[in-house]
Coordinates of C-alpha atoms in Angstrom, one line a residue:
X72 CA -31.5 27.0 -0.2
X73 CA -31.0 23.5 -1.7
X74 CA -30.1 21.8 -4.9
X75 CA -33.1 20.2 -6.6
X76 CA -31.4 18.6 -9.6
X77 CA -28.6 18.6 -12.1
X78 CA -28.7 19.1 -15.9
X79 CA -25.7 17.9 -18.0
X80 CA -26.3 20.4 -20.8
X81 CA -25.5 24.1 -20.5
X82 CA -28.3 25.1 -22.9
X83 CA -30.9 23.2 -21.0
X84 CA -29.7 24.6 -17.8
X85 CA -30.1 28.2 -19.1
X86 CA -33.5 27.4 -20.6
X87 CA -34.8 25.9 -17.4
X88 CA -33.3 28.7 -15.3
X89 CA -35.1 31.3 -17.4
X90 CA -38.3 29.4 -17.0
X91 CA -38.0 29.4 -13.2
X92 CA -37.2 33.1 -13.4
X93 CA -40.5 33.7 -15.3
X94 CA -42.4 31.6 -12.8
X95 CA -41.1 33.8 -10.0
X96 CA -39.0 31.0 -8.3
X97 CA -35.9 32.5 -6.8
X98 CA -32.9 30.4 -7.7
X99 CA -29.3 30.3 -8.7
X100 CA -27.7 28.3 -11.5
X101 CA -24.3 26.8 -10.7
X102 CA -22.3 25.9 -13.9
X103 CA -19.0 24.0 -13.9
X104 CA -17.2 21.4 -16.1
X105 CA -17.6 17.7 -15.3
X106 CA -14.2 16.6 -13.9
X107 CA -15.2 13.1 -13.0
X108 CA -12.9 11.0 -15.2
X109 CA -15.0 7.9 -14.7
X110 CA -18.2 9.6 -16.1
X111 CA -19.2 9.3 -19.7
X112 CA -20.0 13.1 -19.6
X113 CA -16.5 14.0 -18.7
X114 CA -15.6 17.5 -20.0
X115 CA -19.2 18.6 -20.5
X116 CA -20.9 21.3 -18.4
X117 CA -22.9 20.4 -15.3
X118 CA -25.7 22.8 -14.2
X119 CA -26.9 22.6 -10.6
X120 CA -30.2 24.3 -9.8
X121 CA -30.3 25.9 -6.3
X122 CA -33.7 27.0 -5.0
X123 CA -33.3 29.9 -2.5
X124 CA -36.8 29.7 -0.8
X125 CA -37.8 26.5 0.9
X126 CA -41.4 27.3 0.2
X127 CA -40.8 27.1 -3.5
X128 CA -38.8 23.9 -3.5
X129 CA -41.9 21.6 -4.0
X130 CA -43.1 23.5 -7.1
X131 CA -39.6 23.8 -8.5
X132 CA -39.1 20.0 -8.2
X133 CA -42.3 19.4 -10.1
X134 CA -41.3 21.7 -12.9
X135 CA -37.8 20.1 -12.9
X136 CA -39.2 16.6 -13.3
X137 CA -41.5 17.8 -16.1
X138 CA -38.6 19.5 -17.8
X139 CA -36.5 16.4 -17.6
X140 CA -39.3 14.4 -19.4
X141 CA -40.2 17.1 -21.9
X142 CA -37.3 19.5 -22.4
X143 CA -38.7 20.7 -25.8
X144 CA -42.2 21.5 -24.7
X145 CA -43.0 25.1 -25.7
X146 CA -44.1 25.8 -22.1
X147 CA -40.4 26.0 -21.2
X148 CA -39.5 28.2 -24.1
X149 CA -42.0 31.0 -23.8
X150 CA -40.4 34.4 -23.9
X151 CA -43.0 36.0 -21.5
X152 CA -44.0 34.9 -18.0
X153 CA -46.8 32.4 -18.1
X154 CA -50.0 32.3 -16.2
X155 CA -50.4 29.7 -13.5
X156 CA -51.1 26.3 -15.2
X157 CA -51.9 22.9 -14.1
X158 CA -49.0 20.5 -14.2
X159 CA -51.2 18.0 -16.0
X160 CA -51.3 20.2 -19.1
X161 CA -48.2 18.6 -20.4
X162 CA -48.9 15.5 -22.5
X163 CA -47.0 12.2 -22.0
X164 CA -45.5 12.4 -25.5
X165 CA -42.4 14.5 -26.2
X166 CA -43.1 17.5 -28.3
X167 CA -40.7 18.6 -31.1
X168 CA -41.6 22.3 -31.3
X169 CA -38.4 24.4 -31.7
X170 CA -37.5 26.6 -28.8
X171 CA -38.3 30.2 -28.8
X172 CA -35.5 32.8 -28.6
X173 CA -34.5 33.4 -24.9
X174 CA -35.8 36.4 -23.1
X175 CA -33.6 39.3 -22.4
X176 CA -33.5 38.6 -18.7
X177 CA -30.5 36.5 -17.7
X178 CA -30.6 33.7 -15.0
X179 CA -28.5 34.1 -12.0
X180 CA -25.3 32.0 -12.0
X181 CA -23.6 30.6 -9.0
X182 CA -19.9 30.2 -9.2
X183 CA -18.4 26.7 -8.6
X184 CA -16.8 26.1 -5.2
X185 CA -13.3 26.6 -6.7
X186 CA -14.3 30.2 -7.7
X187 CA -15.9 31.1 -4.4
X188 CA -14.0 32.9 -1.7
X189 CA -12.3 30.9 1.0
X190 CA -13.9 31.2 4.4
X191 CA -12.0 33.1 7.1
X192 CA -11.8 30.1 9.4
X193 CA -10.3 27.8 6.7
X194 CA -7.9 30.6 5.8
X195 CA -7.0 31.0 9.5
X196 CA -6.0 27.4 9.9
X197 CA -4.0 27.6 6.7
X198 CA -2.1 30.6 7.9
X199 CA -1.5 29.2 11.4
X200 CA -0.1 26.0 10.0
X201 CA 2.2 27.9 7.7
X202 CA 3.4 30.3 10.4
X203 CA 4.1 27.4 12.8
X204 CA 6.1 25.6 10.2
X205 CA 8.1 28.7 9.5
X206 CA 8.7 29.2 13.2
X207 CA 9.8 25.6 13.7
X208 CA 12.3 25.9 10.9
X209 CA 13.7 29.3 12.1
X210 CA 14.2 28.5 15.8
X211 CA 15.2 24.9 15.7
X212 CA 18.5 23.9 17.1
X213 CA 21.4 24.6 14.8
X214 CA 23.4 21.6 16.0
X215 CA 22.7 18.1 14.6
X216 CA 23.2 14.7 16.1
X217 CA 26.1 12.6 14.8
X218 CA 25.1 9.7 12.5
X219 CA 26.1 7.1 15.1
X220 CA 24.0 8.6 17.8
X221 CA 20.3 7.8 17.9
X222 CA 18.7 11.0 19.4
X223 CA 15.1 12.0 19.2
X224 CA 14.7 14.8 16.6
X225 CA 12.0 16.2 18.9
X226 CA 14.5 18.0 21.1
X227 CA 15.4 20.4 18.3
X228 CA 12.4 22.9 18.3
X229 CA 10.7 24.7 21.2
X230 CA 7.5 24.9 19.0
X231 CA 7.4 21.1 18.9
X232 CA 8.1 20.8 22.6
X233 CA 5.1 23.0 23.3
X234 CA 2.6 21.7 20.8
X235 CA 3.3 17.9 20.4
X236 CA 0.6 15.7 21.9
X237 CA 3.0 14.9 24.8
X238 CA 6.5 15.8 25.8
X239 CA 7.2 13.2 28.5
X240 CA 9.8 13.4 31.2
X241 CA 12.1 11.2 29.2
X242 CA 12.3 13.8 26.4
X243 CA 13.0 16.5 28.9
X244 CA 15.9 14.6 30.5
X245 CA 17.4 13.9 27.1
X246 CA 17.0 17.5 26.2
X247 CA 18.7 18.6 29.4
X248 CA 21.6 16.2 28.8
X249 CA 22.2 17.5 25.3
X250 CA 21.9 21.1 26.4
X251 CA 24.6 20.7 29.1
X252 CA 26.9 18.0 27.6
X253 CA 26.2 18.1 23.9
X254 CA 25.8 15.2 21.5
X255 CA 29.5 14.3 22.2
X256 CA 28.5 13.2 25.7
X257 CA 26.4 10.5 24.2
X258 CA 29.3 9.3 22.1
X259 CA 31.9 9.2 24.9
X260 CA 30.0 8.4 28.1
X261 CA 33.1 7.1 30.0
X262 CA 34.6 10.6 30.2
X263 CA 31.5 12.2 31.6
X264 CA 31.4 13.8 35.1
X265 CA 29.5 12.1 37.9
X266 CA 26.5 14.4 37.4
X267 CA 26.2 13.5 33.7
X268 CA 26.5 9.8 34.6
X269 CA 23.7 10.1 37.1
X270 CA 21.6 11.9 34.5
X271 CA 22.2 9.1 32.0
X272 CA 21.2 6.6 34.6
X273 CA 18.0 8.5 35.2
X274 CA 17.3 8.6 31.5
X275 CA 17.7 4.9 31.1
X276 CA 15.3 4.2 34.0
X277 CA 12.6 6.7 32.9
X278 CA 9.8 5.0 31.0
X279 CA 7.8 6.8 28.4
X280 CA 4.8 5.9 26.2
X281 CA 5.8 4.7 22.8
X282 CA 2.5 3.3 21.7
X283 CA 0.7 0.0 21.4
X284 CA 2.6 -0.7 18.2
X285 CA 6.0 -0.6 19.9
X286 CA 4.6 -2.5 22.9
X287 CA 3.2 -5.3 20.7
X288 CA 6.6 -5.5 18.9
X289 CA 8.8 -5.6 22.0
X290 CA 6.7 -7.5 24.5
X291 CA 3.9 -9.2 22.6
X292 CA 0.2 -9.0 22.8
X293 CA -0.1 -10.5 26.3
X294 CA 0.8 -7.3 28.1
X295 CA -1.7 -5.4 25.9
X296 CA -4.6 -7.6 26.9
X297 CA -3.5 -7.4 30.6
X298 CA -3.3 -3.6 30.5
X299 CA 0.4 -3.7 31.6
X300 CA 1.7 -0.7 29.6
X301 CA 4.8 0.0 31.7
X302 CA 4.8 3.7 31.1
X303 CA 2.7 6.7 32.0
X304 CA 0.2 8.1 29.4
X305 CA -0.9 11.7 28.8
X306 CA 1.9 13.2 31.0
X307 CA 1.6 16.8 30.0
X308 CA -2.2 16.7 29.3
X309 CA -2.7 15.4 32.9
X310 CA -0.8 18.5 34.1
X311 CA -3.4 20.8 32.4
X312 CA -1.8 21.3 29.0
X313 CA -5.1 20.4 27.2
X314 CA -4.2 22.2 24.0
X315 CA -2.0 19.3 23.2
X316 CA -5.0 17.2 22.4
X317 CA -5.4 19.2 19.2
X318 CA -2.2 21.1 18.5
X319 CA -0.2 18.4 16.7
X320 CA -2.5 18.8 13.8
X321 CA -1.1 22.3 13.3
X322 CA 2.5 21.1 12.9
X323 CA 4.1 19.6 9.8
X324 CA 7.3 17.7 9.2
X325 CA 8.5 19.2 5.9
X326 CA 7.5 21.6 3.2
X327 CA 5.9 18.8 1.0
X328 CA 3.9 17.6 4.0
X329 CA 2.6 21.1 4.6
X330 CA 1.9 21.8 0.9
X331 CA -0.1 18.6 0.4
X332 CA -2.2 19.1 3.5
X333 CA -2.9 22.7 2.9
X334 CA -3.9 22.0 -0.7
X335 CA -6.5 19.5 0.5
X336 CA -7.6 21.8 3.3
X337 CA -8.5 24.4 0.6
X338 CA -10.4 21.8 -1.5
X339 CA -12.3 20.2 1.4
X340 CA -12.5 22.7 4.2
X341 CA -13.7 25.6 2.0
X342 CA -16.8 23.5 0.9
X343 CA -17.7 22.5 4.5
X344 CA -17.3 26.0 5.8
X345 CA -19.6 27.4 3.1
X346 CA -22.3 25.0 4.3
X347 CA -22.0 25.3 8.1
X348 CA -22.1 27.9 10.7
X349 CA -18.7 29.0 11.9
X350 CA -19.2 27.4 15.4
X351 CA -20.2 24.0 14.0
X352 CA -17.3 24.1 11.5
X353 CA -14.9 24.8 14.3
X354 CA -16.5 22.0 16.4
X355 CA -16.1 19.6 13.5
X356 CA -12.4 20.4 13.2
X357 CA -11.8 20.1 16.9
X358 CA -13.6 16.8 17.3
X359 CA -11.9 15.3 14.2
X360 CA -8.5 16.6 15.3
X361 CA -8.7 15.4 19.0
X362 CA -10.1 12.0 18.0
X363 CA -7.5 11.3 15.3
X364 CA -4.6 12.7 17.4
X365 CA -5.5 10.6 20.5
X366 CA -5.9 7.5 18.4
X367 CA -2.4 8.1 16.8
X368 CA -0.9 8.8 20.2
X369 CA -2.2 5.6 21.7
X370 CA -0.9 3.6 18.7
X371 CA 2.6 5.2 18.2
X372 CA 3.4 7.7 21.0
X373 CA 3.7 11.5 20.7
X374 CA 6.0 11.6 17.7
X375 CA 3.5 12.6 15.0
X376 CA 2.4 15.8 13.3
X377 CA 0.0 16.9 10.6
X378 CA -3.5 18.0 9.6
X379 CA -4.2 14.8 7.6
X380 CA -6.4 13.1 10.2
X381 CA -8.8 16.0 10.0
X382 CA -8.6 16.0 6.2
X383 CA -9.6 12.3 6.2
X384 CA -12.5 13.2 8.4
X385 CA -13.5 15.9 5.9
X386 CA -13.2 13.5 3.0
X387 CA -15.5 10.9 4.4
X388 CA -17.9 13.5 5.8
X389 CA -18.4 15.0 2.3
X390 CA -18.9 11.5 0.9
X391 CA -21.6 10.7 3.5
X392 CA -23.3 14.1 2.9
X393 CA -23.3 13.4 -0.9
X394 CA -25.2 10.2 -0.2
X395 CA -27.6 11.4 2.5
X396 CA -28.2 15.0 1.4
X397 CA -27.2 15.5 -2.2
X398 CA -29.1 18.8 -2.2
X399 CA -26.4 20.3 0.0
X400 CA -24.3 20.4 -3.2
X401 CA -20.9 19.1 -2.0
X402 CA -18.6 18.7 -5.0
X403 CA -16.1 16.0 -4.9
X404 CA -16.0 13.5 -7.8
X405 CA -16.0 9.8 -7.2
X406 CA -12.5 9.3 -8.7
X407 CA -11.0 11.7 -6.2
X408 CA -12.8 10.0 -3.3
X409 CA -11.8 6.6 -4.5
X410 CA -8.1 7.6 -4.9
X411 CA -7.9 9.0 -1.4
X412 CA -9.7 6.0 0.2
X413 CA -7.4 3.6 -1.7
X414 CA -4.4 5.6 -0.5
X415 CA -5.6 5.5 3.2
X416 CA -6.4 1.7 3.0
X417 CA -3.1 1.0 1.2
X418 CA -1.1 2.8 3.9
X419 CA -2.9 0.8 6.5
X420 CA -2.1 -2.5 4.7
X421 CA 1.5 -1.4 4.4
X422 CA 1.6 -0.7 8.1
X423 CA 0.2 -4.1 8.9
X424 CA 2.8 -5.8 6.6
X425 CA 5.6 -3.8 8.2
X426 CA 4.5 -5.0 11.6
X427 CA 4.7 -8.6 10.7
X428 CA 8.1 -8.1 9.0
X429 CA 9.5 -6.3 12.1
X430 CA 7.9 -8.8 14.5
X431 CA 9.0 -12.0 12.9
X432 CA 12.0 -11.1 10.7
X433 CA 13.5 -8.3 12.8
X434 CA 13.7 -5.9 9.8
X435 CA 12.8 -2.3 10.3
X436 CA 10.5 -1.1 7.5
X437 CA 7.7 0.8 9.2
X438 CA 6.6 3.8 7.0
X439 CA 6.8 7.1 8.8
X440 CA 3.2 7.9 8.2
X441 CA 0.4 8.5 10.8
X442 CA -1.8 5.8 9.4
X443 CA -3.8 5.5 12.6
X444 CA -4.7 9.2 12.4
X445 CA -5.8 8.7 8.8
X446 CA -8.0 5.7 9.6
X447 CA -9.5 7.1 12.8
X448 CA -10.1 10.5 11.1
X449 CA -11.9 8.7 8.2
X450 CA -14.0 6.8 10.8
X451 CA -15.0 9.9 12.8
X452 CA -15.9 11.7 9.5
X453 CA -18.3 8.9 8.7
X454 CA -20.0 9.3 12.0
X455 CA -20.2 13.1 12.0
X456 CA -21.6 13.0 8.4
X457 CA -24.6 11.1 9.7
X458 CA -25.5 13.7 12.3
X459 CA -28.1 16.3 11.3
X460 CA -26.3 18.6 13.7
X461 CA -23.6 19.1 10.9
X462 CA -26.1 19.3 8.0
X463 CA -26.1 22.3 5.7
X464 CA -27.4 25.6 7.1
X465 CA -28.0 28.6 5.0
X466 CA -27.1 31.8 6.9

């Protein structure tokens, strides 16, 4: 099943669909409004013609091209099925004969993607993300750190501890200290018992990975080039907790973060799932998630969450498929794609600007956004979109 063409007029779409029906060519007609604001046909109906049988695609394309050239030819407006005719019968001049009344049989219409049911795998990821967010909010620590004490917010939720990309020994030591001595112990360290003092000393001398970004800010680029990172990487993953490679994508920082990502998961994920086998769709999500998560971890350490790296991969994947295989019928207008790409690139430029401001002016202005996950996700989406392995399969 593939798209052979698009007609920007509903009446023409119905006429041609009826003609294909009379010719015995199995097809579906997908009708939806044109929502591309940059298009001169904005607001008009778009009709996509899907041919169900690959063996009939070649004939359907020939008839489609002839219809585009001669939409008023009586051959396309006959009320009864026509005998087989040579395609050369049509003259090169456009004929002005009025169309005949449509036949009683109606063409099959295919609902637009927004009206089609969501696949169970996309729905599953949506539900999991929402449930994990709810669990994080319900079982997080009720105590809060004083304003004058800089403590990692990571220590507040057992869900985060289990699913973040890494939970290094440094975090565990801080968590243990707060559990036994509270935040007050961090404010008044002089009154702490010897055991607490020893634990603080251990915390101060326990390195943990904070990312290339922090390393470049604090120690310059020389250590980066020499490979002198000064902290262990992948602490929990190296212990066998391999789910952490993907699980940060299922966590979200606040309700707006969750809502925005789940909205785009519905828009993008539903289309991809409709055109792939379940196994390949799951593989796509896993590859995009692991790649973007790992890139973000290497850049900034383990303090990041969100599905947006995968969403950026979906966005660029759909864009590539629209260019390479338009018959697959992915529906995402160019204005939406342009807006999202401008947003991603804009955030990357803002991150670069903040780095130079922090590096040379000692002013903290880094945006709390996983820009590396966005960029790396967009990159892996471009690569996966070029693989025939992830091309559309009708099942």
